[in-house]
Amino acid sequence: TVNEPVDEVFIEKRLPEAEWGGDLYKCSMADFRNTHSVGIENEDKGEFYAYDLKSNKKTSQHEALNRLINGLTSGVVTKESFAELVDIDNFLSYAAVSYFAGNPDDLRNNYNNFYLYFMKSSGKAIIIPYDCDRVFGTAIHFDPSNNALTRENPFSEYVNDTGDKQKSPLYLYSIVKGGYYVKEYASRLNEVSKSPLLKPE
Protein backbone atom coordinates (compact mmCIF):
# COMPACT_ATOMS: atom_id res chain seq x y z
CA THR A 1 0.00 0.00 0.00
CA VAL A 2 2.81 2.40 0.83
CA ASN A 3 5.14 1.47 -2.02
CA GLU A 4 2.67 1.04 -4.85
CA PRO A 5 -1.02 1.81 -4.42
CA VAL A 6 -3.44 0.13 -6.81
CA ASP A 7 -4.72 3.02 -8.91
CA GLU A 8 -4.80 4.30 -12.48
CA VAL A 9 -1.00 4.54 -12.57
CA PHE A 10 -0.73 0.91 -11.47
CA ILE A 11 -3.09 -0.09 -14.30
CA GLU A 12 -1.24 1.95 -16.90
CA LYS A 13 2.08 0.34 -15.97
CA ARG A 14 0.71 -3.18 -16.49
CA LEU A 15 -1.89 -3.10 -19.23
CA PRO A 16 -1.84 -1.91 -22.84
CA GLU A 17 -3.25 1.55 -23.49
CA ALA A 18 -6.42 0.11 -25.04
CA GLU A 19 -7.35 -1.24 -21.60
CA TRP A 20 -6.86 2.00 -19.65
CA GLY A 21 -9.82 3.92 -18.28
CA GLY A 22 -11.95 1.06 -16.98
CA ASP A 23 -13.70 0.94 -13.62
CA LEU A 24 -11.51 -0.03 -10.66
CA TYR A 25 -13.02 -1.26 -7.38
CA LYS A 26 -11.44 -2.00 -4.04
CA CYS A 27 -13.32 -5.02 -2.75
CA SER A 28 -14.01 -6.24 0.75
CA MET A 29 -16.33 -9.13 1.64
CA ALA A 30 -17.42 -9.19 -1.99
CA ASP A 31 -18.55 -12.61 -3.22
CA PHE A 32 -20.01 -11.64 -6.63
CA ARG A 33 -23.55 -12.70 -5.71
CA ASN A 34 -25.28 -9.31 -5.61
CA THR A 35 -24.82 -5.55 -6.05
CA HIS A 36 -26.36 -4.49 -2.74
CA SER A 37 -23.18 -2.76 -1.59
CA VAL A 38 -21.70 -0.67 -4.41
CA GLY A 39 -20.58 2.92 -4.14
CA ILE A 40 -17.84 5.39 -3.34
CA GLU A 41 -16.37 5.24 0.14
CA ASN A 42 -16.77 8.29 2.36
CA GLU A 43 -14.91 7.84 5.63
CA ASP A 44 -16.18 11.12 7.10
CA LYS A 45 -19.77 9.93 6.72
CA GLY A 46 -19.01 6.33 7.66
CA GLU A 47 -20.00 5.06 4.21
CA PHE A 48 -18.22 1.87 3.17
CA TYR A 49 -19.03 -0.59 0.40
CA ALA A 50 -18.16 -4.14 -0.63
CA TYR A 51 -17.39 -2.76 -4.09
CA ASP A 52 -15.77 0.63 -3.53
CA LEU A 53 -15.28 2.51 -6.81
CA LYS A 54 -11.80 4.04 -7.13
CA SER A 55 -11.84 5.39 -10.69
CA ASN A 56 -14.34 7.11 -12.99
CA LYS A 57 -16.13 8.38 -9.89
CA LYS A 58 -18.03 11.11 -11.75
CA THR A 59 -19.03 9.06 -14.77
CA SER A 60 -19.45 5.39 -13.88
CA GLN A 61 -22.90 3.91 -13.54
CA HIS A 62 -21.32 0.56 -12.56
CA GLU A 63 -22.38 -0.96 -15.88
CA ALA A 64 -19.44 -3.38 -16.07
CA LEU A 65 -19.87 -4.56 -12.48
CA ASN A 66 -23.61 -5.07 -12.96
CA ARG A 67 -22.96 -7.00 -16.17
CA LEU A 68 -20.47 -9.27 -14.40
CA ILE A 69 -22.60 -10.04 -11.36
CA ASN A 70 -25.81 -10.40 -13.33
CA GLY A 71 -24.00 -12.70 -15.74
CA LEU A 72 -22.57 -14.85 -12.95
CA THR A 73 -25.92 -15.15 -11.16
CA SER A 74 -28.19 -15.61 -14.16
CA GLY A 75 -28.49 -19.34 -13.60
CA VAL A 76 -27.47 -20.01 -17.19
CA VAL A 77 -23.67 -19.69 -17.16
CA THR A 78 -21.78 -21.50 -19.89
CA LYS A 79 -18.04 -21.74 -20.36
CA GLU A 80 -18.36 -19.29 -23.23
CA SER A 81 -20.44 -16.75 -21.33
CA PHE A 82 -18.09 -16.98 -18.34
CA ALA A 83 -15.11 -16.24 -20.61
CA GLU A 84 -16.91 -13.17 -21.95
CA LEU A 85 -17.09 -11.75 -18.41
CA VAL A 86 -13.74 -12.73 -16.88
CA ASP A 87 -10.18 -12.62 -18.20
CA ILE A 88 -9.47 -16.32 -17.79
CA ASP A 89 -5.68 -16.12 -17.97
CA ASN A 90 -5.59 -13.51 -15.22
CA PHE A 91 -8.02 -15.38 -13.00
CA LEU A 92 -6.26 -18.74 -13.30
CA SER A 93 -2.92 -17.13 -12.47
CA TYR A 94 -4.43 -15.25 -9.54
CA ALA A 95 -6.09 -18.39 -8.19
CA ALA A 96 -3.01 -20.58 -8.58
CA VAL A 97 -0.63 -18.14 -6.90
CA SER A 98 -3.20 -17.51 -4.16
CA TYR A 99 -3.48 -21.23 -3.52
CA PHE A 100 0.24 -21.60 -2.88
CA ALA A 101 0.40 -18.38 -0.87
CA GLY A 102 -2.33 -19.80 1.38
CA ASN A 103 -4.11 -16.62 2.45
CA PRO A 104 -7.27 -17.34 4.51
CA ASP A 105 -8.32 -13.71 4.07
CA ASP A 106 -8.34 -13.61 0.26
CA LEU A 107 -11.03 -13.72 -2.42
CA ARG A 108 -11.48 -17.49 -2.32
CA ASN A 109 -11.48 -17.95 1.43
CA ASN A 110 -13.04 -14.79 2.85
CA TYR A 111 -14.21 -12.88 -0.27
CA ASN A 112 -11.74 -10.20 0.76
CA ASN A 113 -8.62 -8.19 -0.07
CA PHE A 114 -8.66 -7.72 -3.82
CA TYR A 115 -9.18 -5.07 -6.44
CA LEU A 116 -11.49 -5.66 -9.37
CA TYR A 117 -10.68 -3.95 -12.66
CA PHE A 118 -12.69 -3.94 -15.87
CA MET A 119 -10.56 -3.67 -18.99
CA LYS A 120 -11.72 -0.86 -21.23
CA SER A 121 -11.73 -2.60 -24.62
CA SER A 122 -13.13 -5.99 -23.66
CA GLY A 123 -15.03 -5.17 -20.46
CA LYS A 124 -13.59 -8.32 -18.90
CA ALA A 125 -12.78 -8.43 -15.21
CA ILE A 126 -9.33 -9.00 -13.75
CA ILE A 127 -8.39 -9.56 -10.12
CA ILE A 128 -5.54 -7.71 -8.40
CA PRO A 129 -4.57 -9.01 -4.92
CA TYR A 130 -3.59 -6.75 -2.04
CA ASP A 131 -3.10 -6.87 1.73
CA CYS A 132 -1.29 -10.20 1.56
CA ASP A 133 -0.24 -10.16 5.22
CA ARG A 134 -1.40 -13.69 6.07
CA VAL A 135 0.48 -15.83 3.58
CA PHE A 136 2.96 -18.71 3.65
CA GLY A 137 1.83 -19.85 7.09
CA THR A 138 1.66 -16.43 8.73
CA ALA A 139 -1.85 -16.94 10.05
CA ILE A 140 -1.48 -15.72 13.62
CA HIS A 141 -4.70 -14.19 15.02
CA PHE A 142 -6.69 -15.46 12.01
CA ASP A 143 -6.46 -19.12 11.14
CA PRO A 144 -9.97 -20.50 10.60
CA SER A 145 -8.64 -23.83 9.31
CA ASN A 146 -6.29 -24.27 12.31
CA ASN A 147 -3.50 -25.35 9.96
CA ALA A 148 -2.73 -22.16 8.00
CA LEU A 149 -4.42 -23.75 4.94
CA THR A 150 -1.66 -26.36 4.62
CA ARG A 151 -4.26 -29.10 4.02
CA GLU A 152 -6.37 -27.18 1.53
CA ASN A 153 -7.57 -29.01 -1.57
CA PRO A 154 -7.15 -26.64 -4.55
CA PHE A 155 -10.34 -28.01 -6.15
CA SER A 156 -12.45 -28.05 -2.99
CA GLU A 157 -15.95 -26.61 -3.02
CA TYR A 158 -15.33 -25.46 0.54
CA VAL A 159 -13.57 -22.37 1.90
CA ASN A 160 -10.89 -22.15 4.58
CA ASP A 161 -10.92 -25.94 4.96
CA THR A 162 -13.62 -25.45 7.62
CA GLY A 163 -16.63 -27.05 5.97
CA ASP A 164 -18.17 -23.76 4.81
CA LYS A 165 -19.42 -24.07 1.24
CA GLN A 166 -17.97 -21.80 -1.43
CA LYS A 167 -20.55 -19.12 -2.30
CA SER A 168 -18.80 -17.16 -5.02
CA PRO A 169 -20.00 -18.01 -8.54
CA LEU A 170 -16.60 -16.80 -9.74
CA TYR A 171 -15.05 -19.91 -8.20
CA LEU A 172 -17.98 -22.28 -8.55
CA TYR A 173 -18.13 -21.89 -12.32
CA SER A 174 -14.38 -21.94 -12.87
CA ILE A 175 -11.94 -23.97 -10.77
CA VAL A 176 -13.65 -25.90 -8.01
CA LYS A 177 -14.72 -29.46 -8.69
CA GLY A 178 -17.11 -29.46 -11.63
CA GLY A 179 -16.04 -26.02 -12.87
CA TYR A 180 -15.29 -25.18 -16.49
CA TYR A 181 -11.56 -24.56 -16.02
CA VAL A 182 -10.44 -27.30 -13.64
CA LYS A 183 -7.93 -28.79 -16.10
CA GLU A 184 -6.51 -25.39 -16.99
CA TYR A 185 -6.28 -24.53 -13.30
CA ALA A 186 -4.45 -27.79 -12.58
CA SER A 187 -1.98 -26.91 -15.32
CA ARG A 188 -1.46 -23.42 -13.88
CA LEU A 189 -0.96 -24.89 -10.39
CA ASN A 190 1.70 -27.17 -11.82
CA GLU A 191 3.41 -24.17 -13.41
CA VAL A 192 3.41 -22.16 -10.21
CA SER A 193 4.60 -25.13 -8.14
CA LYS A 194 7.88 -25.05 -10.07
CA SER A 195 8.64 -21.46 -9.12
CA PRO A 196 11.93 -21.00 -7.24
CA LEU A 197 9.98 -18.67 -4.93
CA LEU A 198 8.31 -21.74 -3.43
CA LYS A 199 11.56 -23.50 -2.51
CA PRO A 200 12.29 -23.42 1.23
CA GLU A 201 15.63 -21.73 0.73
CSV table of C-alpha atoms in Angstrom, one decimal:
chain,number,residue,atom,x,y,z
A,1,THR,CA,0.0,0.0,0.0
A,2,VAL,CA,2.8,2.4,0.8
A,3,ASN,CA,5.1,1.5,-2.0
A,4,GLU,CA,2.7,1.0,-4.9
A,5,PRO,CA,-1.0,1.8,-4.4
A,6,VAL,CA,-3.4,0.1,-6.8
A,7,ASP,CA,-4.7,3.0,-8.9
A,8,GLU,CA,-4.8,4.3,-12.5
A,9,VAL,CA,-1.0,4.5,-12.6
A,10,PHE,CA,-0.7,0.9,-11.5
A,11,ILE,CA,-3.1,-0.1,-14.3
A,12,GLU,CA,-1.2,2.0,-16.9
A,13,LYS,CA,2.1,0.3,-16.0
A,14,ARG,CA,0.7,-3.2,-16.5
A,15,LEU,CA,-1.9,-3.1,-19.2
A,16,PRO,CA,-1.8,-1.9,-22.8
A,17,GLU,CA,-3.3,1.5,-23.5
A,18,ALA,CA,-6.4,0.1,-25.0
A,19,GLU,CA,-7.3,-1.2,-21.6
A,20,TRP,CA,-6.9,2.0,-19.6
A,21,GLY,CA,-9.8,3.9,-18.3
A,22,GLY,CA,-11.9,1.1,-17.0
A,23,ASP,CA,-13.7,0.9,-13.6
A,24,LEU,CA,-11.5,0.0,-10.7
A,25,TYR,CA,-13.0,-1.3,-7.4
A,26,LYS,CA,-11.4,-2.0,-4.0
A,27,CYS,CA,-13.3,-5.0,-2.7
A,28,SER,CA,-14.0,-6.2,0.7
A,29,MET,CA,-16.3,-9.1,1.6
A,30,ALA,CA,-17.4,-9.2,-2.0
A,31,ASP,CA,-18.6,-12.6,-3.2
A,32,PHE,CA,-20.0,-11.6,-6.6
A,33,ARG,CA,-23.5,-12.7,-5.7
A,34,ASN,CA,-25.3,-9.3,-5.6
A,35,THR,CA,-24.8,-5.5,-6.0
A,36,HIS,CA,-26.4,-4.5,-2.7
A,37,SER,CA,-23.2,-2.8,-1.6
A,38,VAL,CA,-21.7,-0.7,-4.4
A,39,GLY,CA,-20.6,2.9,-4.1
A,40,ILE,CA,-17.8,5.4,-3.3
A,41,GLU,CA,-16.4,5.2,0.1
A,42,ASN,CA,-16.8,8.3,2.4
A,43,GLU,CA,-14.9,7.8,5.6
A,44,ASP,CA,-16.2,11.1,7.1
A,45,LYS,CA,-19.8,9.9,6.7
A,46,GLY,CA,-19.0,6.3,7.7
A,47,GLU,CA,-20.0,5.1,4.2
A,48,PHE,CA,-18.2,1.9,3.2
A,49,TYR,CA,-19.0,-0.6,0.4
A,50,ALA,CA,-18.2,-4.1,-0.6
A,51,TYR,CA,-17.4,-2.8,-4.1
A,52,ASP,CA,-15.8,0.6,-3.5
A,53,LEU,CA,-15.3,2.5,-6.8
A,54,LYS,CA,-11.8,4.0,-7.1
A,55,SER,CA,-11.8,5.4,-10.7
A,56,ASN,CA,-14.3,7.1,-13.0
A,57,LYS,CA,-16.1,8.4,-9.9
A,58,LYS,CA,-18.0,11.1,-11.8
A,59,THR,CA,-19.0,9.1,-14.8
A,60,SER,CA,-19.4,5.4,-13.9
A,61,GLN,CA,-22.9,3.9,-13.5
A,62,HIS,CA,-21.3,0.6,-12.6
A,63,GLU,CA,-22.4,-1.0,-15.9
A,64,ALA,CA,-19.4,-3.4,-16.1
A,65,LEU,CA,-19.9,-4.6,-12.5
A,66,ASN,CA,-23.6,-5.1,-13.0
A,67,ARG,CA,-23.0,-7.0,-16.2
A,68,LEU,CA,-20.5,-9.3,-14.4
A,69,ILE,CA,-22.6,-10.0,-11.4
A,70,ASN,CA,-25.8,-10.4,-13.3
A,71,GLY,CA,-24.0,-12.7,-15.7
A,72,LEU,CA,-22.6,-14.9,-12.9
A,73,THR,CA,-25.9,-15.2,-11.2
A,74,SER,CA,-28.2,-15.6,-14.2
A,75,GLY,CA,-28.5,-19.3,-13.6
A,76,VAL,CA,-27.5,-20.0,-17.2
A,77,VAL,CA,-23.7,-19.7,-17.2
A,78,THR,CA,-21.8,-21.5,-19.9
A,79,LYS,CA,-18.0,-21.7,-20.4
A,80,GLU,CA,-18.4,-19.3,-23.2
A,81,SER,CA,-20.4,-16.8,-21.3
A,82,PHE,CA,-18.1,-17.0,-18.3
A,83,ALA,CA,-15.1,-16.2,-20.6
A,84,GLU,CA,-16.9,-13.2,-21.9
A,85,LEU,CA,-17.1,-11.8,-18.4
A,86,VAL,CA,-13.7,-12.7,-16.9
A,87,ASP,CA,-10.2,-12.6,-18.2
A,88,ILE,CA,-9.5,-16.3,-17.8
A,89,ASP,CA,-5.7,-16.1,-18.0
A,90,ASN,CA,-5.6,-13.5,-15.2
A,91,PHE,CA,-8.0,-15.4,-13.0
A,92,LEU,CA,-6.3,-18.7,-13.3
A,93,SER,CA,-2.9,-17.1,-12.5
A,94,TYR,CA,-4.4,-15.3,-9.5
A,95,ALA,CA,-6.1,-18.4,-8.2
A,96,ALA,CA,-3.0,-20.6,-8.6
A,97,VAL,CA,-0.6,-18.1,-6.9
A,98,SER,CA,-3.2,-17.5,-4.2
A,99,TYR,CA,-3.5,-21.2,-3.5
A,100,PHE,CA,0.2,-21.6,-2.9
A,101,ALA,CA,0.4,-18.4,-0.9
A,102,GLY,CA,-2.3,-19.8,1.4
A,103,ASN,CA,-4.1,-16.6,2.4
A,104,PRO,CA,-7.3,-17.3,4.5
A,105,ASP,CA,-8.3,-13.7,4.1
A,106,ASP,CA,-8.3,-13.6,0.3
A,107,LEU,CA,-11.0,-13.7,-2.4
A,108,ARG,CA,-11.5,-17.5,-2.3
A,109,ASN,CA,-11.5,-18.0,1.4
A,110,ASN,CA,-13.0,-14.8,2.8
A,111,TYR,CA,-14.2,-12.9,-0.3
A,112,ASN,CA,-11.7,-10.2,0.8
A,113,ASN,CA,-8.6,-8.2,-0.1
A,114,PHE,CA,-8.7,-7.7,-3.8
A,115,TYR,CA,-9.2,-5.1,-6.4
A,116,LEU,CA,-11.5,-5.7,-9.4
A,117,TYR,CA,-10.7,-4.0,-12.7
A,118,PHE,CA,-12.7,-3.9,-15.9
A,119,MET,CA,-10.6,-3.7,-19.0
A,120,LYS,CA,-11.7,-0.9,-21.2
A,121,SER,CA,-11.7,-2.6,-24.6
A,122,SER,CA,-13.1,-6.0,-23.7
A,123,GLY,CA,-15.0,-5.2,-20.5
A,124,LYS,CA,-13.6,-8.3,-18.9
A,125,ALA,CA,-12.8,-8.4,-15.2
A,126,ILE,CA,-9.3,-9.0,-13.8
A,127,ILE,CA,-8.4,-9.6,-10.1
A,128,ILE,CA,-5.5,-7.7,-8.4
A,129,PRO,CA,-4.6,-9.0,-4.9
A,130,TYR,CA,-3.6,-6.8,-2.0
A,131,ASP,CA,-3.1,-6.9,1.7
A,132,CYS,CA,-1.3,-10.2,1.6
A,133,ASP,CA,-0.2,-10.2,5.2
A,134,ARG,CA,-1.4,-13.7,6.1
A,135,VAL,CA,0.5,-15.8,3.6
A,136,PHE,CA,3.0,-18.7,3.7
A,137,GLY,CA,1.8,-19.9,7.1
A,138,THR,CA,1.7,-16.4,8.7
A,139,ALA,CA,-1.9,-16.9,10.0
A,140,ILE,CA,-1.5,-15.7,13.6
A,141,HIS,CA,-4.7,-14.2,15.0
A,142,PHE,CA,-6.7,-15.5,12.0
A,143,ASP,CA,-6.5,-19.1,11.1
A,144,PRO,CA,-10.0,-20.5,10.6
A,145,SER,CA,-8.6,-23.8,9.3
A,146,ASN,CA,-6.3,-24.3,12.3
A,147,ASN,CA,-3.5,-25.3,10.0
A,148,ALA,CA,-2.7,-22.2,8.0
A,149,LEU,CA,-4.4,-23.8,4.9
A,150,THR,CA,-1.7,-26.4,4.6
A,151,ARG,CA,-4.3,-29.1,4.0
A,152,GLU,CA,-6.4,-27.2,1.5
A,153,ASN,CA,-7.6,-29.0,-1.6
A,154,PRO,CA,-7.2,-26.6,-4.6
A,155,PHE,CA,-10.3,-28.0,-6.2
A,156,SER,CA,-12.4,-28.0,-3.0
A,157,GLU,CA,-16.0,-26.6,-3.0
A,158,TYR,CA,-15.3,-25.5,0.5
A,159,VAL,CA,-13.6,-22.4,1.9
A,160,ASN,CA,-10.9,-22.1,4.6
A,161,ASP,CA,-10.9,-25.9,5.0
A,162,THR,CA,-13.6,-25.5,7.6
A,163,GLY,CA,-16.6,-27.1,6.0
A,164,ASP,CA,-18.2,-23.8,4.8
A,165,LYS,CA,-19.4,-24.1,1.2
A,166,GLN,CA,-18.0,-21.8,-1.4
A,167,LYS,CA,-20.5,-19.1,-2.3
A,168,SER,CA,-18.8,-17.2,-5.0
A,169,PRO,CA,-20.0,-18.0,-8.5
A,170,LEU,CA,-16.6,-16.8,-9.7
A,171,TYR,CA,-15.0,-19.9,-8.2
A,172,LEU,CA,-18.0,-22.3,-8.5
A,173,TYR,CA,-18.1,-21.9,-12.3
A,174,SER,CA,-14.4,-21.9,-12.9
A,175,ILE,CA,-11.9,-24.0,-10.8
A,176,VAL,CA,-13.7,-25.9,-8.0
A,177,LYS,CA,-14.7,-29.5,-8.7
A,178,GLY,CA,-17.1,-29.5,-11.6
A,179,GLY,CA,-16.0,-26.0,-12.9
A,180,TYR,CA,-15.3,-25.2,-16.5
A,181,TYR,CA,-11.6,-24.6,-16.0
A,182,VAL,CA,-10.4,-27.3,-13.6
A,183,LYS,CA,-7.9,-28.8,-16.1
A,184,GLU,CA,-6.5,-25.4,-17.0
A,185,TYR,CA,-6.3,-24.5,-13.3
A,186,ALA,CA,-4.5,-27.8,-12.6
A,187,SER,CA,-2.0,-26.9,-15.3
A,188,ARG,CA,-1.5,-23.4,-13.9
A,189,LEU,CA,-1.0,-24.9,-10.4
A,190,ASN,CA,1.7,-27.2,-11.8
A,191,GLU,CA,3.4,-24.2,-13.4
A,192,VAL,CA,3.4,-22.2,-10.2
A,193,SER,CA,4.6,-25.1,-8.1
A,194,LYS,CA,7.9,-25.0,-10.1
A,195,SER,CA,8.6,-21.5,-9.1
A,196,PRO,CA,11.9,-21.0,-7.2
A,197,LEU,CA,10.0,-18.7,-4.9
A,198,LEU,CA,8.3,-21.7,-3.4
A,199,LYS,CA,11.6,-23.5,-2.5
A,200,PRO,CA,12.3,-23.4,1.2
A,201,GLU,CA,15.6,-21.7,0.7
